[in-house]
Structure formats: structure tokens, C-alpha cells
Amino acid sequence: MAKRLFLIALLATAFAACKSSKSSGSDKESSMSDDGSRTTAAMVGRDDIETALMRLGIEGRILRIDLNETEWKSGQVKVAQAHLLSNLMLLESGGAKPRIFALNRAGLQPRWISELAEPTAFPAAETPDAVLLTSAHHVSALEAATGRRSMRFMGGALDGTRRPTLKLPFTPTGSAVGQIDTLYLPTLGAADSNKNLESFSLVNGMRGWGYSASGMIRAAPVVAGDVGDPKLYFVTRSGLLTCIDAKNYGQRPAGPRWEELLEAGVEHGFFVTQDTPARAGAVYVVDREGMVYCLNRVTGVRRWVSATGEAAQSGPQVFGNLCVLRMGSGLLAFDKDNVVYKIEVVHGPDAGASTLVVSSGSVTVGSGAQANFRLGDTSVADAHLTLEVQGEVLAAACGGDATMVVDGNEMNRTSLYNGAEVSIGRSVIRITDAGSVPLWKGLDFDRVIGRVGNKLVVAKGSVLSVVEAATGELITGGIAIPGARLIPTNLTDGNLFVIGGDAVVYALFAR
């Protein structure tokens, strides 16, 4: 009954927040921000955190929900940790036996409440049907739809009843991850086993096969690939990156699908992207010496490697087409495919000007109205040249009445490669393959919070700024979020989340 009353009250709170957001939109006041840019803030019904979020200059609506506008069982809720999953936001209270409050991240609607045996020690993970929460001594597998324990006893007098939280016979070193019926956990080993990767059934909690990796696994493993043929990826402190079949707990994998020994050991997490119709996903990892690797997810073949020359402070994360890391000098970003061409004017009215064309992108150069990179007077009205990355090749095509000259040959379209020079009108441009070179680096921020269109929202403590994704140039800077305690990183869409006060959740849903 207490849970039902809690959910009804929270739904009412969420409805009120939505209603407030809509009703306050008509009362606005235009003002000048500290950097001189014009901002618009809704003055009625907005608190300090909402007003600060609006100053970021990102169009959208803001919702908020306060978990403490009602009580559940006893005491007030104070959020200690937040876990942002694909469809849910899990808010973990403090205390020896914390509660988990699940909200729908698409609208902050309350979903369910559950209780843990002890606080989590690692970030939450998810399978198609369950969420996995790992503490120092337990793994909780909860149904994503209901929050109930997902494991059940099989056979005997307790057949079909739900199992208690899974108590571990070893010490975990990272988050549990899983596929549809099995979870995998990195460990320090146990008295009865020297395995440092263990499997358990997500159906009945039975312990399955284990795997002896070449060294300690500090980073959480990753499950990726088609649901019918999932793969399990893990990397050791000695630098051995391994891919094995993510087999059911009762079916030991035959051996590695592939292994790749990096130049040095790995201390931070890694990132795996999904496959697309045109290309297999990739594994992004950085070693102890600052070497950044991109490997084919299916084959393990290195697609590109870049030596940064400095120690990494975090593992790679991918936001759209950007692979971002925090190095000793600040944030650094690569094009995730590292197919980058530099276009530089070497002769003509705009000599010295340059721009970049990145994977799946295009740039139009010329003198016409549609040109987004000027070449001064090309002597032909509305002359332009479109440069587009197709796969790993730079394709060039003339528009209007223009033609280009490449290696003495006049043509309308061609493929261009490193070192090619192209004449169009009275200008000459040079093509340079800039792959494996960072798009930008040295940004003095702690991390990226999320990506909204062509903008990155970055944080230094609880102060947020907005930078241009392609160049790293500052757009909006130094927006302090007063009272913010947790600002989760969003890797999946363009929305921003902030937890303030004891348990007030804010969401900026970008348009």
C-alpha cells in the first residue's frame, strides 16, 4: 500500500511539474548574461537550477520531480548515486540498505521502487529485460519493467519463488554485465577458483563457467553485438584486449574470438559502438602510455591508432561522431572513424584559410551563395566544389558552371587523396589526410555531459559550458548550476539531467 501511495504522489508531482513548465512559458524576460550574450529565462515557477539550465542556450522544455514531496515507509530520501540507462534513470538513496527509485528517463514518470542489500560500488548495467547493480558483496538483478528480483528458484519446495539478492563468493572488480539469460562479472578470484571472470544464470542465479584472463580486469566488461550472437569484451591491466562469445552460463566458450595486445596496460574503461548497416562497430580503448586505439569489433583489426604523448585520465566515450577522452592537458576529441581531410587554400584571395571534412560529412567550397567555405573570387559566378567523405575516400564534384583542374586534367568530379592539389577559378586548394590527429584538444573541462546537435555540454565541477562539437570552440561558458550534486553523463540522446537538493531531478529535453 505504501508503494502504491508513493507512486500516486510522485505521478501527481510529475504532472504538476509538466503543468508548471507549460504554464510558465508565457512569462519571459530577456536579459544579458555575464558574457554579453542575450538569454531568455522564464521568470515564473523557475528555481535557480532551472534558470541556470536555460542560460545554456539550448532550446527545449525543463521538467522536475522531487522525490521528497512524499514519503515512502520512513524518513526522507537523499540521492547518493544516479545510474542513467537507456530507458530508465535509477536514483540510489543513501544508507546501509539503499532504495532504488526508477524513473522513466523520457519524461521522469515514476516506474518502481526496490531495495538493495548494500550500496552499489560500480555503475549499473542492463540487459534486454533486467538492470544489474553490483556492490562489494552482492549483485542485484531486477526486472526492468517492475523492479522485482528477476532470479527464481528452480525445483524443490521453493520452485518459482523469487531468489534473494545474489551473494558473491568473491570480490568483484567492476560492474556486472549481461545478455538475455547470463551475467558476467570481473573478480579478484576466489578460494575455490583462480578465474577472474565469472558467469551466473540470470534465470536461477546458478554459478556457471569462469575464464582466466592474463591479468586483473579493472574495467567493466562490455557485451555487444546482435542479441542472437552476443560477444563479451574485456581488457586486462597488462593490456590484453579479448573478445569471446557471450555464451550461456552453462556453455563454456571454446576460446577467444580474437585477442589484441596493446602497447601498454589499461587502467580505464573502454567503449564499444553498435554496428551500422554499412560497418561493424568499433572498440575504443586507451592504454597507460596514452595510445588511443580503434579496433574492429568483429575482427579485432586495428582501424587507427594515435599516440597522444600524455597519460589518460579517463577512458574513451563516443558522442555521435566524436570519440572524447580526458588527458592530463584536458579534453581531447577524435573523429570516431578518423577519416579526416584538411582542405587548405594555398593560392588565391583567401590563401591560408582551411577547414576539415570528417567522416559522413561534406563541405562546399567556392564563391556561390551555397558555399560554406569561401574561396574569394573564383572568376565563375556561383562556382562551387562539394567535397564529401564516402567511406574513406574524399569525393569531389563541381557545381554551377565550374570545373576543376587536378594534375593538369580538367574535370567535373573525381576522388581526391593525400597531397592532391585542385585548381578552381583563381584558387588552388590542397588536400591533406589528417586521420589519427585529434580534431581538438586541451579543453580545460572534466568531462562531457552530453551532445545536443552540433554542441557538446561540458562540465568542470558543477559549472557547465557549451562548446562547438567540431572545433571545441566555446559557445557559452561558466554557467554555475547552484545546488547541483549529481550531473549524469548522457551517451544516448540530447537530453540533460541534474540532481539537486536532496532528491530533486531536473531534465532538459532538447528540441
XYZ file of C-alpha atoms in Angstrom:
511
model
C 0.000 0.000 0.000
C 2.875 2.369 0.862
C 4.439 1.807 -2.550
C 1.112 2.494 -4.262
C 0.619 5.773 -2.365
C 4.207 6.763 -3.137
C 3.750 6.203 -6.872
C 0.422 8.048 -6.951
C 2.006 11.029 -5.186
C 5.022 11.031 -7.474
C 2.806 10.869 -10.560
C 0.941 13.885 -9.253
C 4.262 15.667 -8.717
C 5.405 14.877 -12.244
C 2.069 16.096 -13.649
C 2.385 19.298 -11.664
C 5.930 19.814 -12.940
C 4.758 19.380 -16.535
C 1.842 21.735 -15.958
C 4.130 24.312 -14.356
C 6.548 24.054 -17.272
C 3.764 24.730 -19.768
C 2.047 27.497 -17.844
C 5.208 29.457 -17.087
C 6.324 29.610 -20.698
C 4.322 32.791 -21.397
C 6.052 34.865 -18.688
C 9.539 35.521 -20.008
C 12.076 38.237 -19.559
C 15.020 38.925 -21.849
C 18.307 39.716 -20.115
C 22.009 39.941 -20.808
C 24.299 37.196 -19.477
C 27.743 37.759 -17.990
C 29.446 37.248 -21.372
C 27.162 39.764 -23.083
C 25.016 37.244 -24.957
C 21.235 37.577 -24.788
C 19.402 34.914 -22.814
C 15.718 34.280 -22.256
C 14.509 32.935 -18.919
C 11.035 32.020 -17.755
C 10.740 34.009 -14.548
C 7.605 32.441 -13.071
C 7.863 28.995 -11.480
C 11.569 28.601 -12.185
C 14.116 27.854 -9.469
C 17.861 28.541 -9.642
C 18.795 25.251 -11.312
C 16.120 25.591 -13.993
C 17.161 29.176 -14.688
C 20.815 28.116 -14.967
C 19.938 25.320 -17.401
C 18.057 27.797 -19.569
C 21.144 30.015 -19.722
C 22.959 27.271 -21.625
C 21.089 28.480 -24.690
C 19.661 25.044 -25.572
C 16.049 25.170 -26.706
C 13.722 22.710 -25.046
C 11.498 22.107 -22.054
C 12.526 21.533 -18.441
C 10.774 19.083 -16.135
C 11.499 18.404 -12.496
C 10.339 15.926 -9.887
C 11.049 15.987 -6.150
C 11.143 12.551 -4.545
C 10.705 14.164 -1.135
C 7.292 15.651 -1.835
C 6.005 12.422 -0.380
C 7.452 9.777 1.943
C 7.845 6.044 1.488
C 7.948 3.910 4.639
C 10.047 6.240 6.793
C 12.387 9.180 6.576
C 13.302 11.482 3.727
C 15.021 10.393 0.529
C 18.521 11.651 -0.205
C 20.006 10.574 -3.511
C 23.567 9.276 -3.167
C 24.114 7.947 -6.710
C 22.424 8.132 -10.091
C 22.562 5.492 -12.825
C 21.470 6.553 -16.312
C 20.374 3.623 -18.502
C 18.836 3.512 -21.971
C 15.215 3.898 -20.787
C 15.476 4.406 -17.031
C 17.140 6.695 -14.534
C 17.904 4.851 -11.297
C 18.265 7.039 -8.214
C 20.005 5.337 -5.307
C 19.376 6.628 -1.794
C 21.999 6.726 0.923
C 22.228 4.382 3.878
C 23.370 0.838 4.559
C 20.389 -0.633 2.677
C 19.661 1.892 -0.052
C 16.489 2.135 -2.053
C 16.409 2.375 -5.841
C 13.865 4.764 -7.360
C 13.347 4.121 -11.082
C 12.118 6.957 -13.304
C 11.305 6.874 -16.984
C 14.115 8.995 -18.392
C 11.957 10.155 -21.329
C 9.556 12.061 -19.066
C 10.575 11.488 -15.422
C 7.482 9.380 -14.737
C 7.958 7.108 -11.688
C 8.237 3.410 -12.520
C 9.104 1.369 -9.422
C 10.996 1.184 -6.127
C 13.288 -1.592 -4.917
C 15.715 -2.145 -2.049
C 19.352 -3.252 -2.152
C 21.366 -5.271 0.348
C 24.142 -2.640 0.351
C 25.247 0.434 -1.668
C 26.458 -0.143 -5.212
C 30.191 0.003 -5.833
C 30.078 0.291 -9.635
C 27.840 1.818 -12.331
C 24.628 -0.039 -13.161
C 24.343 -2.073 -16.356
C 21.393 -3.536 -18.228
C 20.264 -6.465 -20.352
C 17.192 -6.515 -22.638
C 14.973 -7.311 -19.621
C 16.905 -6.557 -16.422
C 19.060 -3.984 -14.657
C 22.221 -5.162 -12.879
C 23.556 -3.425 -9.763
C 26.882 -4.557 -8.294
C 28.074 -3.870 -4.754
C 31.090 -5.112 -2.798
C 29.395 -8.410 -1.930
C 26.201 -8.726 -3.995
C 24.695 -8.484 -7.465
C 21.060 -7.417 -7.745
C 19.298 -8.409 -10.967
C 15.989 -6.528 -11.134
C 13.273 -6.716 -13.764
C 13.473 -3.501 -15.792
C 9.681 -3.314 -16.055
C 8.792 -3.885 -12.388
C 11.895 -3.652 -10.186
C 11.241 -7.132 -8.737
C 14.111 -9.586 -8.330
C 14.423 -11.413 -11.643
C 16.050 -14.681 -10.457
C 13.847 -17.554 -9.245
C 14.360 -20.882 -7.507
C 14.039 -23.805 -9.878
C 12.663 -27.091 -8.475
C 12.047 -28.150 -4.889
C 9.669 -26.629 -2.383
C 10.560 -23.065 -3.426
C 10.112 -23.675 -7.166
C 9.110 -20.457 -8.939
C 9.609 -18.105 -5.983
C 11.975 -15.184 -6.358
C 15.540 -15.610 -5.120
C 17.175 -13.181 -2.690
C 19.934 -10.913 -3.949
C 22.877 -12.928 -5.294
C 25.629 -13.044 -2.643
C 29.074 -13.281 -4.223
C 31.757 -15.788 -3.137
C 34.493 -13.413 -4.347
C 35.320 -9.712 -4.650
C 34.157 -8.004 -7.871
C 36.464 -5.556 -9.643
C 33.867 -3.973 -11.938
C 30.225 -3.865 -12.920
C 28.279 -6.997 -13.774
C 27.159 -7.016 -17.430
C 24.907 -9.447 -19.191
C 22.960 -10.749 -22.151
C 19.430 -12.111 -22.134
C 19.967 -15.045 -19.708
C 23.512 -14.744 -18.278
C 25.547 -12.168 -16.373
C 29.341 -11.823 -16.336
C 31.437 -10.376 -13.535
C 35.163 -9.487 -13.277
C 36.695 -10.613 -9.968
C 39.850 -10.931 -7.886
C 39.371 -14.708 -7.901
C 38.055 -16.945 -5.145
C 39.338 -19.647 -2.804
C 37.743 -22.323 -4.968
C 38.771 -20.827 -8.320
C 41.528 -18.820 -9.973
C 39.139 -17.406 -12.573
C 38.924 -13.629 -12.809
C 35.789 -13.545 -14.985
C 32.741 -15.456 -13.726
C 29.276 -16.168 -15.158
C 25.904 -16.633 -13.444
C 22.439 -17.528 -14.677
C 20.056 -14.592 -14.789
C 17.207 -17.100 -14.551
C 18.075 -19.075 -11.387
C 21.311 -17.486 -10.081
C 23.434 -20.617 -10.578
C 27.169 -20.107 -10.998
C 28.475 -21.166 -14.393
C 31.780 -21.181 -16.240
C 34.734 -18.958 -15.425
C 37.577 -17.551 -17.514
C 41.220 -16.997 -16.583
C 42.366 -13.757 -18.189
C 46.046 -12.821 -18.427
C 45.792 -10.248 -15.639
C 43.460 -8.254 -13.440
C 40.372 -6.846 -15.141
C 39.874 -3.350 -13.751
C 37.418 -2.017 -16.347
C 33.888 -3.367 -16.602
C 33.432 -5.869 -19.454
C 31.103 -4.946 -22.323
C 28.504 -7.092 -24.088
C 27.851 -6.022 -27.683
C 26.575 -7.415 -30.947
C 23.370 -8.965 -32.174
C 21.123 -10.421 -29.473
C 21.353 -13.803 -31.223
C 25.165 -13.762 -31.308
C 26.448 -11.514 -28.498
C 30.138 -11.014 -27.781
C 31.860 -10.270 -24.475
C 34.813 -7.849 -24.430
C 37.283 -7.294 -21.598
C 40.778 -5.836 -21.180
C 43.412 -6.522 -18.540
C 45.865 -4.294 -16.721
C 48.573 -5.958 -18.808
C 46.925 -4.580 -21.973
C 45.390 -7.721 -23.483
C 42.035 -6.908 -25.110
C 39.921 -10.039 -25.621
C 36.669 -10.877 -27.395
C 34.854 -14.127 -26.591
C 31.379 -15.458 -27.335
C 28.950 -14.310 -24.633
C 27.778 -17.864 -24.034
C 25.053 -19.043 -21.688
C 26.382 -19.729 -18.176
C 26.146 -23.473 -18.849
C 28.072 -23.402 -22.150
C 31.745 -22.549 -21.811
C 33.104 -20.615 -24.826
C 35.675 -22.536 -26.873
C 38.238 -19.750 -26.636
C 38.874 -16.167 -27.734
C 37.346 -14.937 -30.950
C 40.294 -12.576 -31.108
C 42.898 -11.024 -28.831
C 44.929 -7.868 -29.299
C 47.922 -6.986 -27.131
C 48.176 -3.223 -26.735
C 51.442 -1.347 -26.309
C 50.868 -0.895 -22.560
C 48.417 -1.833 -19.819
C 44.944 -0.370 -19.406
C 43.681 1.396 -16.291
C 40.417 2.910 -17.546
C 37.185 1.729 -19.103
C 36.663 1.258 -22.825
C 33.781 1.865 -25.220
C 32.109 -0.295 -27.884
C 29.874 1.188 -30.584
C 26.959 -0.553 -32.270
C 27.070 -1.945 -35.784
C 25.501 0.036 -38.629
C 24.179 -1.342 -41.931
C 27.394 -0.195 -43.598
C 30.007 -1.008 -40.976
C 30.776 -3.156 -37.942
C 31.038 -1.369 -34.609
C 34.346 -0.460 -33.018
C 36.165 -0.875 -29.695
C 37.813 2.312 -28.356
C 40.451 1.975 -25.647
C 43.409 3.968 -24.309
C 46.470 2.417 -22.698
C 48.679 3.596 -19.861
C 51.051 5.405 -22.263
C 48.293 7.466 -23.878
C 47.953 5.412 -27.074
C 44.359 5.550 -28.320
C 43.112 2.562 -30.311
C 40.090 1.950 -32.509
C 39.586 -1.736 -33.380
C 37.015 -3.533 -35.492
C 34.507 -5.054 -33.073
C 34.128 -8.271 -35.073
C 37.721 -8.986 -36.167
C 39.900 -7.050 -33.707
C 41.826 -5.462 -36.583
C 43.167 -2.003 -35.727
C 41.389 0.699 -37.692
C 43.519 3.517 -36.335
C 45.939 4.263 -33.519
C 47.053 7.650 -32.226
C 49.869 8.454 -29.802
C 48.775 11.391 -27.641
C 52.027 11.582 -25.698
C 50.284 12.062 -22.342
C 48.558 9.961 -19.724
C 44.808 9.477 -19.925
C 42.594 10.493 -17.015
C 39.532 8.620 -18.307
C 38.512 6.030 -20.852
C 37.099 6.951 -24.276
C 33.426 7.810 -24.736
C 31.658 8.304 -28.052
C 29.207 11.167 -28.628
C 27.879 10.999 -32.176
C 30.901 11.111 -34.477
C 33.298 12.150 -31.680
C 35.492 9.944 -29.508
C 36.321 12.013 -26.401
C 38.901 11.385 -23.655
C 40.229 13.388 -20.725
C 44.001 13.667 -20.797
C 46.383 15.441 -18.459
C 46.031 18.634 -20.525
C 42.239 18.494 -20.728
C 39.585 17.066 -23.018
C 40.645 15.722 -26.406
C 38.444 14.591 -29.316
C 38.968 12.412 -32.385
C 36.624 11.797 -35.250
C 35.474 8.298 -34.259
C 36.262 6.865 -37.714
C 39.327 9.110 -38.050
C 38.607 9.731 -41.704
C 39.525 13.408 -41.727
C 40.718 15.555 -44.601
C 42.130 19.053 -44.249
C 41.200 21.484 -47.038
C 43.655 24.407 -47.269
C 43.781 27.313 -49.714
C 47.411 27.537 -50.863
C 46.910 30.124 -53.608
C 44.258 32.769 -54.246
C 42.421 35.601 -52.479
C 41.839 33.512 -49.328
C 45.260 31.856 -49.127
C 45.890 30.342 -45.687
C 42.236 29.598 -44.914
C 41.429 25.989 -44.072
C 38.637 23.676 -42.969
C 38.099 19.986 -42.210
C 35.875 17.361 -43.814
C 35.120 14.470 -41.450
C 33.561 11.043 -41.908
C 29.969 11.132 -43.149
C 30.355 14.884 -43.674
C 30.677 17.297 -46.560
C 31.902 20.832 -47.231
C 31.059 23.106 -50.152
C 33.844 25.472 -51.211
C 33.613 28.283 -53.744
C 32.171 31.755 -54.224
C 28.462 30.986 -54.601
C 25.783 31.633 -52.000
C 25.657 27.955 -51.087
C 29.385 27.767 -50.276
C 30.109 27.268 -46.567
C 33.850 27.764 -47.095
C 34.824 30.792 -49.174
C 37.431 30.843 -51.926
C 37.134 34.507 -52.776
C 36.615 35.276 -56.472
C 36.765 32.054 -58.499
C 36.041 34.059 -61.709
C 32.932 31.958 -62.334
C 29.612 33.128 -60.885
C 28.156 30.722 -58.323
C 31.091 28.333 -58.796
C 31.408 25.725 -56.095
C 33.023 22.391 -55.342
C 31.427 19.875 -52.960
C 33.837 17.659 -51.027
C 32.305 14.638 -49.294
C 33.784 11.686 -47.405
C 32.446 8.441 -48.871
C 33.766 5.529 -46.842
C 37.426 6.537 -46.518
C 37.691 8.396 -49.841
C 37.211 12.138 -50.406
C 34.880 12.611 -53.381
C 34.826 15.971 -55.195
C 32.114 17.236 -57.554
C 31.755 20.656 -59.233
C 28.534 22.595 -59.279
C 27.295 25.520 -61.315
C 29.367 26.215 -64.415
C 32.679 25.497 -62.712
C 35.258 22.852 -63.491
C 38.318 21.865 -61.524
C 41.822 21.005 -62.600
C 43.581 18.076 -60.913
C 47.087 17.045 -62.037
C 46.617 19.092 -65.211
C 43.333 17.423 -66.118
C 40.078 19.386 -66.266
C 37.078 17.513 -64.847
C 33.745 17.805 -63.051
C 34.108 15.013 -60.466
C 36.854 12.784 -59.073
C 38.285 11.160 -55.942
C 40.999 13.060 -54.090
C 43.818 11.697 -51.940
C 46.513 12.961 -49.607
C 48.619 15.690 -51.213
C 46.303 16.371 -54.159
C 46.051 19.982 -55.347
C 42.896 21.240 -57.007
C 42.533 24.435 -59.027
C 39.123 26.057 -59.208
C 38.951 29.525 -60.758
C 41.820 31.568 -59.396
C 42.256 29.486 -56.253
C 44.272 26.361 -55.507
C 43.381 24.094 -52.605
C 45.493 21.297 -51.156
C 44.090 18.064 -49.680
C 45.824 16.591 -46.609
C 44.860 13.308 -44.946
C 44.558 14.330 -41.282
C 43.472 10.931 -39.935
C 44.688 9.875 -36.442
C 45.104 13.534 -35.498
C 42.798 14.991 -32.823
C 40.124 17.356 -34.068
C 40.779 19.436 -30.978
C 42.489 19.072 -27.596
C 43.416 20.838 -24.372
C 39.908 21.897 -23.312
C 40.031 22.679 -19.597
C 36.987 20.673 -18.503
C 36.471 17.484 -16.506
C 34.086 15.638 -18.833
C 31.417 15.832 -21.487
C 27.864 15.699 -20.083
C 26.135 15.116 -23.408
C 25.752 16.155 -27.004
C 22.891 18.279 -28.334
C 23.026 18.525 -32.120
C 26.346 20.135 -33.052
C 27.061 21.192 -29.451
C 28.776 19.461 -26.550
C 27.792 20.296 -22.982
C 30.917 20.048 -20.823
C 31.452 20.288 -17.077
C 34.082 21.489 -14.668
C 32.755 20.505 -11.275
C 29.146 21.714 -11.300
C 29.840 24.545 -13.755
C 28.606 23.816 -17.281
C 29.683 25.241 -20.628
C 28.750 24.604 -24.257
C 31.345 24.101 -26.991
C 31.161 23.506 -30.727
C 31.470 19.740 -31.298
C 33.528 20.001 -34.498
C 36.075 22.549 -33.260
C 35.920 22.658 -29.455
C 35.332 26.425 -29.608
C 33.487 27.902 -26.630
C 29.889 28.931 -27.319
C 28.531 29.515 -23.801
C 30.784 29.441 -20.759
C 30.727 29.314 -16.976
C 27.090 28.515 -16.169
C 27.125 27.546 -12.491
C 24.409 25.060 -11.503
C 23.642 26.099 -7.904
C 22.827 23.229 -5.581
C 23.645 20.555 -8.165
C 25.024 17.410 -6.550
C 24.974 14.933 -9.448
C 25.049 15.540 -13.198
C 24.939 12.186 -15.026
C 26.656 11.745 -18.367
C 24.213 11.017 -21.198
C 25.667 8.960 -24.065
C 22.457 8.066 -25.880
C 20.452 11.213 -26.715
C 20.482 15.008 -26.472
C 18.820 15.430 -23.067
C 20.491 16.735 -19.900
C 19.849 15.586 -16.325
C 20.729 17.193 -12.982
C 20.037 16.056 -9.405
C 19.865 18.927 -6.925
C 18.856 19.403 -3.307
C 18.291 16.087 -1.550
C 16.324 14.388 -4.311
C 15.100 16.838 -6.960
C 15.578 15.602 -10.515
C 15.734 18.069 -13.424
C 15.620 17.133 -17.098
C 16.249 19.473 -20.022
C 14.631 17.819 -23.033
C 16.217 19.473 -26.051
C 14.170 20.226 -29.168
